[in-house]
Amino acid sequence: MDVILHIGVLIITLCISYLIYRHKFNGRARSNLPPGNTGWPLIGESIEFLSTGRKGEPEKFIFDRMKMFSSKVFKTSIFLEPSAVFCGAAGNKFLFSNENKLVTAWWPSSVDKIFPSSTQTSSQEESIRMRNLLPQFMKPEALQRYIHIMDSIAKTHFALDWDNKQDVIVFPLAKMYTFSLACRLFLSMEDRQQVQEFAKPFDALAAGIISIPIDLPGTPLHRGIKAANTVRKELIKIIKQRKIDLAENKASATQDILSHMLTTADEAGEYMNELDIADKIFGLLIGGHDTASAAVTFVVKYLAELPQVYDKVFAEQMEITEAKAEGELLNWEDIRKMKYSWNVACEVMRLAPPLQGAFREAMTDFEYGGFTIPKGWKLYWSTHSTHRNPECFKEPEKFDPSRFEGSGPAPYTFVPFGGGPRMCPGKEYARLEILVFMHNLVKKFKWEKLLPQENIIVDPLPIPANGLPIRLHPHHLTSI
């Protein structure tokens, strides 16, 4: 009976969604829409959009349609929404420059299902409110005081999880490193066992956030919602305890983002409720470690494949190490010296961008590239339309950190953190955690890949299919 009930619910859901879908397309039909294919009824091209990534070819969906329809903009239907995909540097510039003018932020409905409290206000209001909270923690001058904490956490991470190991699987270790940093800096959570237990639901979350928005048992969204509820309950417990600690002067109002949220009122003198704070911390924990863990994993991959690049990174990091006293932690001046290492990290993020792209929504009808984009349509930009485009990067498949020397790539071509008013506010935080990881890794080890032909899949972030198993070769340096 349960199976029959689930099938019945699915059929009703699909029928209702299809009627909404037809209304969106037919009610806004235009003779001058961008060329393209809207795919199957209701699901559109969602399956192909997601499956090309899972097959290790996330750029294929974009490039096939750029070649078939238009290199500027094409129409499709993904996540039950009529959509236009903007391509190339010009497309990025248009979307980033017209934020809150012609376009506004939009997320698939799966996001609202996982973060239900975000529907109490508009996504735009939530975004503005969140961005007003972050600057004092995320801007470079504020993050400088956290570098020694990041370095200390990295040292502990490598001592416990890498030292005295012959073989390791990189991706789960990278996730634990970035998640430990996020827990420490956002929540002051330091207990290793507590952090490990807290991390368990986040794998299901990542898969559910960007998925076809159908909530039935067995679907990624259903698993994501269950995982989100588990995390939210734990965060509420942490928030309640922090309120007690603040009242008893056992915690500081400035010690982390959680305390700041609890003690900061908005312009109307209102304080956020516990559920809103839980969802915002929740979002920060996801953003603060998922993308960075993918980035550092691919740093390890490319350094294993390119010994000449590894040697230059090693030389740069050892020069920094040798200038420091024994046991002295990294500081801001050390980070500023890691120019080549950061160029390497940027080239890694060009070829394997942690962020595949993002959505906007048309606020009004407008013209672009000679075509009409109707109000309400969802707009998507993709890193791949520029990162692997020979018009933007010469020999795009070649690994070349020198692309980022001097003035670097042309504007709107290198977009791993987005751009415009909605550029990722955690960009500098990500830079620090990536460089601190690289510093501690290369001064301890060289390594080799155990699966030379390991596939890369996107689900929803790019990850090695088997987690990137490597064999470690310690340097056995006497003073590191």
Tab-separated table of C-alpha atoms in Angstrom, residues 114-474:
chain	number	residue	atom	x	y	z
A	114	ILE	CA	16.066	22.311	2.588
A	115	PHE	CA	16.103	25.828	4.089
A	116	PRO	CA	12.387	26.413	4.723
A	117	SER	CA	12.786	29.415	7.008
A	118	SER	CA	14.312	31.332	4.085
A	119	THR	CA	10.825	31.557	2.553
A	120	GLN	CA	9.620	33.855	5.328
A	121	THR	CA	11.278	36.724	3.467
A	122	SER	CA	12.368	37.052	-0.136
A	123	SER	CA	15.648	35.511	-1.248
A	124	GLN	CA	16.870	39.009	-2.070
A	125	GLU	CA	16.169	40.256	1.486
A	126	GLU	CA	17.825	37.181	2.975
A	127	SER	CA	20.855	37.651	0.765
A	128	ILE	CA	21.233	41.327	1.667
A	129	ARG	CA	20.812	40.585	5.369
A	130	MET	CA	23.380	37.815	5.262
A	131	ARG	CA	25.890	39.899	3.355
A	132	ASN	CA	25.542	42.691	5.902
A	133	LEU	CA	26.475	40.235	8.652
A	134	LEU	CA	29.571	38.795	6.998
A	135	PRO	CA	31.989	41.611	6.125
A	136	GLN	CA	33.577	42.028	9.522
A	137	PHE	CA	34.447	38.310	9.503
A	138	MET	CA	35.148	37.691	5.804
A	139	LYS	CA	37.111	40.707	4.562
A	140	PRO	CA	40.906	40.270	4.349
A	141	GLU	CA	41.817	42.540	7.260
A	142	ALA	CA	39.376	40.705	9.519
A	143	LEU	CA	40.563	37.257	8.461
A	144	GLN	CA	44.203	38.069	9.147
A	145	ARG	CA	43.721	37.391	12.837
A	146	TYR	CA	42.465	33.867	12.041
A	147	ILE	CA	45.466	32.723	9.989
A	148	HIS	CA	47.324	31.326	12.988
A	149	ILE	CA	44.183	29.407	13.990
A	150	MET	CA	43.879	27.980	10.470
A	151	ASP	CA	47.542	26.955	10.520
A	152	SER	CA	47.194	25.343	13.927
A	153	ILE	CA	44.135	23.367	12.801
A	154	ALA	CA	45.965	22.313	9.616
A	155	LYS	CA	48.967	21.099	11.612
A	156	THR	CA	46.706	19.037	13.869
A	157	HIS	CA	44.843	17.689	10.850
A	158	PHE	CA	47.998	16.466	9.132
A	159	ALA	CA	49.455	15.060	12.353
A	160	LEU	CA	46.340	12.985	13.057
A	161	ASP	CA	45.146	12.032	9.573
A	162	TRP	CA	48.206	12.015	7.270
A	163	ASP	CA	51.378	11.398	9.281
A	164	ASN	CA	52.537	7.764	9.544
A	165	LYS	CA	50.178	6.749	6.743
A	166	GLN	CA	51.365	5.132	3.533
A	167	ASP	CA	48.156	5.648	1.553
A	168	VAL	CA	45.296	8.100	2.101
A	169	ILE	CA	42.093	9.031	0.283
A	170	VAL	CA	42.256	12.775	-0.200
A	171	PHE	CA	38.682	13.996	-0.652
A	172	PRO	CA	37.197	12.849	2.692
A	173	LEU	CA	40.296	14.188	4.482
A	174	ALA	CA	40.014	17.514	2.665
A	175	LYS	CA	36.365	17.744	3.704
A	176	MET	CA	37.274	17.108	7.323
A	177	TYR	CA	39.983	19.800	7.204
A	178	THR	CA	37.696	22.479	5.752
A	179	PHE	CA	34.762	21.438	7.944
A	180	SER	CA	36.939	21.586	11.076
A	181	LEU	CA	37.967	25.125	10.116
A	182	ALA	CA	34.372	26.183	9.543
A	183	CYS	CA	33.213	24.681	12.857
A	184	ARG	CA	36.039	26.368	14.746
A	185	LEU	CA	35.692	29.823	13.180
A	186	PHE	CA	31.889	29.961	12.883
A	187	LEU	CA	30.863	28.046	16.025
A	188	SER	CA	33.998	27.773	18.203
A	189	MET	CA	33.522	24.004	17.995
A	190	GLU	CA	36.882	22.327	18.609
A	191	ASP	CA	36.192	18.808	19.916
A	192	ARG	CA	37.326	16.446	17.143
A	193	GLN	CA	34.736	13.750	17.886
A	194	GLN	CA	31.921	16.296	17.973
A	195	VAL	CA	33.056	17.763	14.640
A	196	GLN	CA	33.232	14.312	13.029
A	197	GLU	CA	29.730	13.417	14.215
A	198	PHE	CA	28.382	16.790	13.124
A	199	ALA	CA	29.859	16.306	9.622
A	200	LYS	CA	28.055	13.047	8.831
A	201	PRO	CA	24.775	14.440	7.360
A	202	PHE	CA	26.517	16.921	5.053
A	203	ASP	CA	27.153	14.464	2.200
A	204	ALA	CA	23.420	13.906	1.725
A	205	LEU	CA	22.876	17.644	1.960
A	206	ALA	CA	25.240	18.484	-0.883
A	207	ALA	CA	23.487	16.057	-3.238
A	208	GLY	CA	20.018	17.298	-2.257
A	209	ILE	CA	20.546	21.042	-2.589
A	210	ILE	CA	20.936	20.992	-6.378
A	211	SER	CA	18.579	18.228	-7.452
A	212	ILE	CA	15.284	17.711	-9.252
A	213	PRO	CA	12.782	19.210	-6.748
A	214	ILE	CA	10.714	16.091	-6.092
A	215	ASP	CA	10.468	15.107	-2.423
A	216	LEU	CA	9.707	11.386	-2.337
A	217	PRO	CA	11.458	8.599	-0.405
A	218	GLY	CA	14.673	7.612	-2.120
A	219	THR	CA	15.184	10.878	-3.992
A	220	PRO	CA	18.272	13.057	-3.337
A	221	LEU	CA	16.018	15.897	-2.191
A	222	HIS	CA	14.231	13.683	0.366
A	223	ARG	CA	17.559	12.505	1.784
A	224	GLY	CA	18.796	16.090	1.812
A	225	ILE	CA	15.758	17.318	3.765
A	226	LYS	CA	16.204	14.551	6.362
A	227	ALA	CA	19.880	15.421	6.719
A	228	ALA	CA	19.041	19.117	7.010
A	229	ASN	CA	16.600	18.440	9.842
A	230	THR	CA	19.293	16.497	11.697
A	231	VAL	CA	21.806	19.337	11.324
A	232	ARG	CA	19.234	21.973	12.234
A	233	LYS	CA	18.351	20.214	15.505
A	234	GLU	CA	22.016	20.076	16.484
A	235	LEU	CA	22.501	23.747	15.616
A	236	ILE	CA	19.491	24.764	17.717
A	237	LYS	CA	21.074	22.958	20.690
A	238	ILE	CA	24.357	24.791	20.095
A	239	ILE	CA	22.561	28.140	19.768
A	240	LYS	CA	20.614	27.655	23.003
A	241	GLN	CA	23.787	26.775	24.889
A	242	ARG	CA	25.595	29.795	23.430
A	243	LYS	CA	22.802	32.106	24.608
A	244	ILE	CA	23.275	30.741	28.119
A	245	ASP	CA	27.054	31.152	27.873
A	246	LEU	CA	26.695	34.737	26.678
A	247	ALA	CA	24.330	35.555	29.535
A	248	GLU	CA	26.803	34.081	32.027
A	249	ASN	CA	29.821	35.785	30.399
A	250	LYS	CA	31.294	32.408	29.458
A	251	ALA	CA	31.323	33.423	25.786
A	252	SER	CA	32.276	36.594	23.954
A	253	ALA	CA	30.007	38.575	21.642
A	254	THR	CA	32.865	38.814	19.143
A	255	GLN	CA	34.352	35.317	19.312
A	256	ASP	CA	32.678	33.984	16.156
A	257	ILE	CA	29.832	34.487	13.687
A	258	LEU	CA	27.320	32.689	15.910
A	259	SER	CA	27.852	35.115	18.797
A	260	HIS	CA	27.683	38.037	16.381
A	261	MET	CA	24.312	36.877	15.041
A	262	LEU	CA	22.919	36.408	18.515
A	263	THR	CA	23.985	39.847	19.735
A	264	THR	CA	23.380	42.008	16.636
A	265	ALA	CA	20.000	43.635	16.009
A	266	ASP	CA	18.765	44.850	12.627
A	267	GLU	CA	17.787	48.451	11.839
A	268	ALA	CA	14.407	47.933	13.513
A	269	GLY	CA	16.029	46.659	16.712
A	270	GLU	CA	14.941	43.075	16.001
A	271	TYR	CA	17.110	40.064	16.730
A	272	MET	CA	17.070	36.950	14.571
A	273	ASN	CA	15.211	33.983	15.956
A	274	GLU	CA	16.974	30.691	16.611
A	275	LEU	CA	15.721	28.953	13.470
A	276	ASP	CA	16.864	31.783	11.206
A	277	ILE	CA	20.286	31.762	12.844
A	278	ALA	CA	20.461	27.988	12.497
A	279	ASP	CA	19.703	28.200	8.770
A	280	LYS	CA	22.252	30.946	8.194
A	281	ILE	CA	24.990	29.105	10.079
A	282	PHE	CA	23.905	26.011	8.187
A	283	GLY	CA	24.428	27.795	4.860
A	284	LEU	CA	27.806	29.094	5.967
A	285	LEU	CA	28.945	25.617	6.989
A	286	ILE	CA	28.021	24.296	3.548
A	287	GLY	CA	29.574	27.224	1.698
A	288	GLY	CA	32.555	27.327	4.026
A	289	HIS	CA	33.759	23.827	3.348
A	290	ASP	CA	32.156	22.075	0.367
A	291	THR	CA	33.677	24.166	-2.416
A	292	ALA	CA	37.039	24.594	-0.689
A	293	SER	CA	37.350	20.857	-0.046
A	294	ALA	CA	36.858	20.229	-3.777
A	295	ALA	CA	39.464	22.892	-4.572
A	296	VAL	CA	42.164	21.483	-2.273
A	297	THR	CA	41.454	17.943	-3.505
A	298	PHE	CA	42.155	19.019	-7.073
A	299	VAL	CA	45.256	20.905	-5.974
A	300	VAL	CA	46.534	17.533	-4.728
A	301	LYS	CA	45.521	15.880	-8.027
A	302	TYR	CA	47.308	18.363	-10.274
A	303	LEU	CA	50.443	18.578	-8.101
A	304	ALA	CA	50.711	14.793	-8.332
A	305	GLU	CA	50.423	14.945	-12.119
A	306	LEU	CA	52.755	17.924	-12.645
A	307	PRO	CA	56.051	17.450	-10.770
A	308	GLN	CA	57.555	20.633	-12.229
A	309	VAL	CA	54.654	22.642	-10.772
A	310	TYR	CA	54.970	20.811	-7.455
A	311	ASP	CA	58.690	21.663	-7.281
A	312	LYS	CA	57.987	25.393	-7.671
A	313	VAL	CA	55.247	25.317	-5.019
A	314	PHE	CA	57.546	23.364	-2.677
A	315	ALA	CA	60.393	25.861	-3.172
A	316	GLU	CA	58.100	28.807	-2.429
A	317	GLN	CA	56.653	27.210	0.703
A	318	MET	CA	60.028	26.071	2.023
A	319	GLU	CA	61.422	29.580	1.626
A	320	ILE	CA	58.616	30.772	3.904
A	321	THR	CA	59.208	27.905	6.364
A	322	GLU	CA	62.956	28.481	6.607
A	323	ALA	CA	62.469	32.159	7.457
A	324	LYS	CA	60.342	31.332	10.491
A	325	ALA	CA	61.311	30.309	14.004
A	326	GLU	CA	60.654	26.704	14.973
A	327	GLY	CA	57.000	26.267	15.873
A	328	GLU	CA	56.037	29.749	14.642
A	329	LEU	CA	52.648	29.795	12.932
A	330	LEU	CA	51.805	31.376	9.589
A	331	ASN	CA	50.858	35.053	9.443
A	332	TRP	CA	49.532	37.522	6.889
A	333	GLU	CA	52.976	38.348	5.489
A	334	ASP	CA	53.571	34.665	4.819
A	335	ILE	CA	50.301	34.409	2.894
A	336	ARG	CA	51.271	37.406	0.759
A	337	LYS	CA	54.465	35.601	-0.275
A	338	MET	CA	52.528	32.613	-1.671
A	339	LYS	CA	52.045	34.191	-5.108
A	340	TYR	CA	52.960	31.197	-7.249
A	341	SER	CA	51.022	28.812	-5.005
A	342	TRP	CA	47.902	30.951	-5.426
A	343	ASN	CA	48.395	31.084	-9.209
A	344	VAL	CA	48.481	27.269	-9.137
A	345	ALA	CA	45.295	27.148	-7.044
A	346	CYS	CA	43.579	29.533	-9.481
A	347	GLU	CA	44.556	27.382	-12.464
A	348	VAL	CA	43.186	24.362	-10.605
A	349	MET	CA	39.893	26.208	-10.076
A	350	ARG	CA	39.820	27.193	-13.752
A	351	LEU	CA	40.043	23.565	-14.878
A	352	ALA	CA	37.992	22.089	-12.019
A	353	PRO	CA	35.797	24.947	-10.746
A	354	PRO	CA	34.134	24.102	-7.411
A	355	LEU	CA	31.215	26.348	-8.401
A	356	GLN	CA	29.755	25.135	-11.699
A	357	GLY	CA	27.556	28.189	-12.168
A	358	ALA	CA	24.582	29.954	-10.610
A	359	PHE	CA	21.060	31.143	-11.329
A	360	ARG	CA	19.352	34.500	-11.658
A	361	GLU	CA	15.749	35.463	-12.450
A	362	ALA	CA	14.603	38.064	-14.966
A	363	MET	CA	12.901	40.933	-13.121
A	364	THR	CA	11.367	42.273	-16.339
A	365	ASP	CA	11.350	41.548	-20.068
A	366	PHE	CA	14.642	42.579	-21.639
A	367	GLU	CA	16.664	42.125	-24.827
A	368	TYR	CA	19.991	40.321	-24.968
A	369	GLY	CA	21.988	39.214	-27.993
A	370	GLY	CA	19.084	40.079	-30.251
A	371	PHE	CA	16.636	37.897	-28.335
A	372	THR	CA	13.844	38.582	-25.851
A	373	ILE	CA	14.220	37.220	-22.324
A	374	PRO	CA	10.777	37.146	-20.645
A	375	LYS	CA	10.169	38.301	-17.099
A	376	GLY	CA	10.276	35.397	-14.655
A	377	TRP	CA	12.586	33.223	-16.723
A	378	LYS	CA	15.493	31.681	-14.874
A	379	LEU	CA	18.950	32.633	-16.111
A	380	TYR	CA	22.025	30.469	-15.704
A	381	TRP	CA	25.695	31.262	-16.145
A	382	SER	CA	28.346	28.540	-16.250
A	383	THR	CA	32.029	28.693	-15.389
A	384	HIS	CA	32.698	26.265	-18.233
A	385	SER	CA	31.520	28.659	-20.951
A	386	THR	CA	34.632	30.753	-20.281
A	387	HIS	CA	37.078	28.599	-18.286
A	388	ARG	CA	37.428	26.027	-21.073
A	389	ASN	CA	36.735	28.378	-23.951
A	390	PRO	CA	39.704	29.002	-26.324
A	391	GLU	CA	38.339	32.501	-26.946
A	392	CYS	CA	38.975	33.264	-23.263
A	393	PHE	CA	42.016	31.091	-22.474
A	394	LYS	CA	44.621	30.043	-25.033
A	395	GLU	CA	45.033	26.253	-25.041
A	396	PRO	CA	42.314	25.908	-22.385
A	397	GLU	CA	43.102	22.253	-21.574
A	398	LYS	CA	46.728	23.068	-20.719
A	399	PHE	CA	47.666	23.628	-17.059
A	400	ASP	CA	49.439	26.994	-16.995
A	401	PRO	CA	49.654	29.016	-13.739
A	402	SER	CA	51.339	31.882	-15.610
A	403	ARG	CA	47.880	32.874	-16.876
A	404	PHE	CA	47.398	34.569	-13.496
A	405	GLU	CA	50.602	36.611	-13.470
A	406	GLY	CA	50.453	40.375	-13.917
A	407	SER	CA	46.939	41.607	-14.599
A	408	GLY	CA	45.721	38.016	-15.016
A	409	PRO	CA	42.832	36.809	-17.209
A	410	ALA	CA	40.506	39.211	-19.002
A	411	PRO	CA	37.550	40.469	-16.930
A	412	TYR	CA	34.562	38.110	-16.580
A	413	THR	CA	36.487	35.090	-17.912
A	414	PHE	CA	37.738	33.610	-14.621
A	415	VAL	CA	34.691	33.289	-12.376
A	416	PRO	CA	35.107	30.473	-9.793
A	417	PHE	CA	33.646	32.804	-7.154
A	418	GLY	CA	31.006	34.439	-9.345
A	419	GLY	CA	31.149	38.173	-9.921
A	420	GLY	CA	29.485	41.537	-9.469
A	421	PRO	CA	27.522	42.355	-6.289
A	422	ARG	CA	26.960	38.648	-5.700
A	423	MET	CA	30.591	37.575	-5.828
A	424	CYS	CA	31.126	34.982	-3.109
A	425	PRO	CA	31.729	36.888	0.169
A	426	GLY	CA	33.882	33.979	1.340
A	427	LYS	CA	36.425	34.329	-1.488
A	428	GLU	CA	39.213	35.547	0.783
A	429	TYR	CA	38.381	32.950	3.426
A	430	ALA	CA	38.666	30.248	0.744
A	431	ARG	CA	41.997	31.656	-0.423
A	432	LEU	CA	43.425	31.428	3.071
A	433	GLU	CA	42.235	27.898	3.815
A	434	ILE	CA	43.516	26.646	0.433
A	435	LEU	CA	46.956	28.256	0.861
A	436	VAL	CA	47.320	27.091	4.476
A	437	PHE	CA	46.490	23.559	3.326
A	438	MET	CA	49.014	23.719	0.475
A	439	HIS	CA	51.720	25.027	2.809
A	440	ASN	CA	51.307	22.232	5.327
A	441	LEU	CA	50.923	19.552	2.658
A	442	VAL	CA	53.918	20.185	0.411
A	443	LYS	CA	56.418	20.801	3.179
A	444	LYS	CA	55.593	17.337	4.574
A	445	PHE	CA	55.033	15.178	1.481
A	446	LYS	CA	55.425	14.354	-2.144
A	447	TRP	CA	52.836	11.859	-3.396
A	448	GLU	CA	51.626	9.826	-6.318
A	449	LYS	CA	48.144	8.944	-7.516
A	450	LEU	CA	47.155	5.323	-7.024
A	451	LEU	CA	44.510	5.493	-9.777
A	452	PRO	CA	46.160	7.383	-12.659
A	453	GLN	CA	42.997	7.397	-14.813
A	454	GLU	CA	40.483	8.168	-12.053
A	455	ASN	CA	37.371	9.876	-13.447
A	456	ILE	CA	36.102	13.222	-12.228
A	457	ILE	CA	32.355	13.482	-11.599
A	458	VAL	CA	30.143	16.433	-10.657
A	459	ASP	CA	27.495	15.584	-8.065
A	460	PRO	CA	26.875	18.540	-7.513
A	461	LEU	CA	30.522	19.531	-6.887
A	462	PRO	CA	33.417	18.122	-8.901
A	463	ILE	CA	34.970	15.182	-7.057
A	464	PRO	CA	37.273	12.305	-8.002
A	465	ALA	CA	35.113	9.214	-8.529
A	466	ASN	CA	37.082	7.225	-5.937
A	467	GLY	CA	38.031	10.096	-3.640
A	468	LEU	CA	41.608	10.437	-5.020
A	469	PRO	CA	43.658	7.733	-3.276
A	470	ILE	CA	47.368	8.648	-3.138
A	471	ARG	CA	50.621	7.177	-1.815
A	472	LEU	CA	52.571	9.517	0.454
A	473	HIS	CA	56.338	10.038	0.370
A	474	PRO	CA	57.348	12.048	3.472
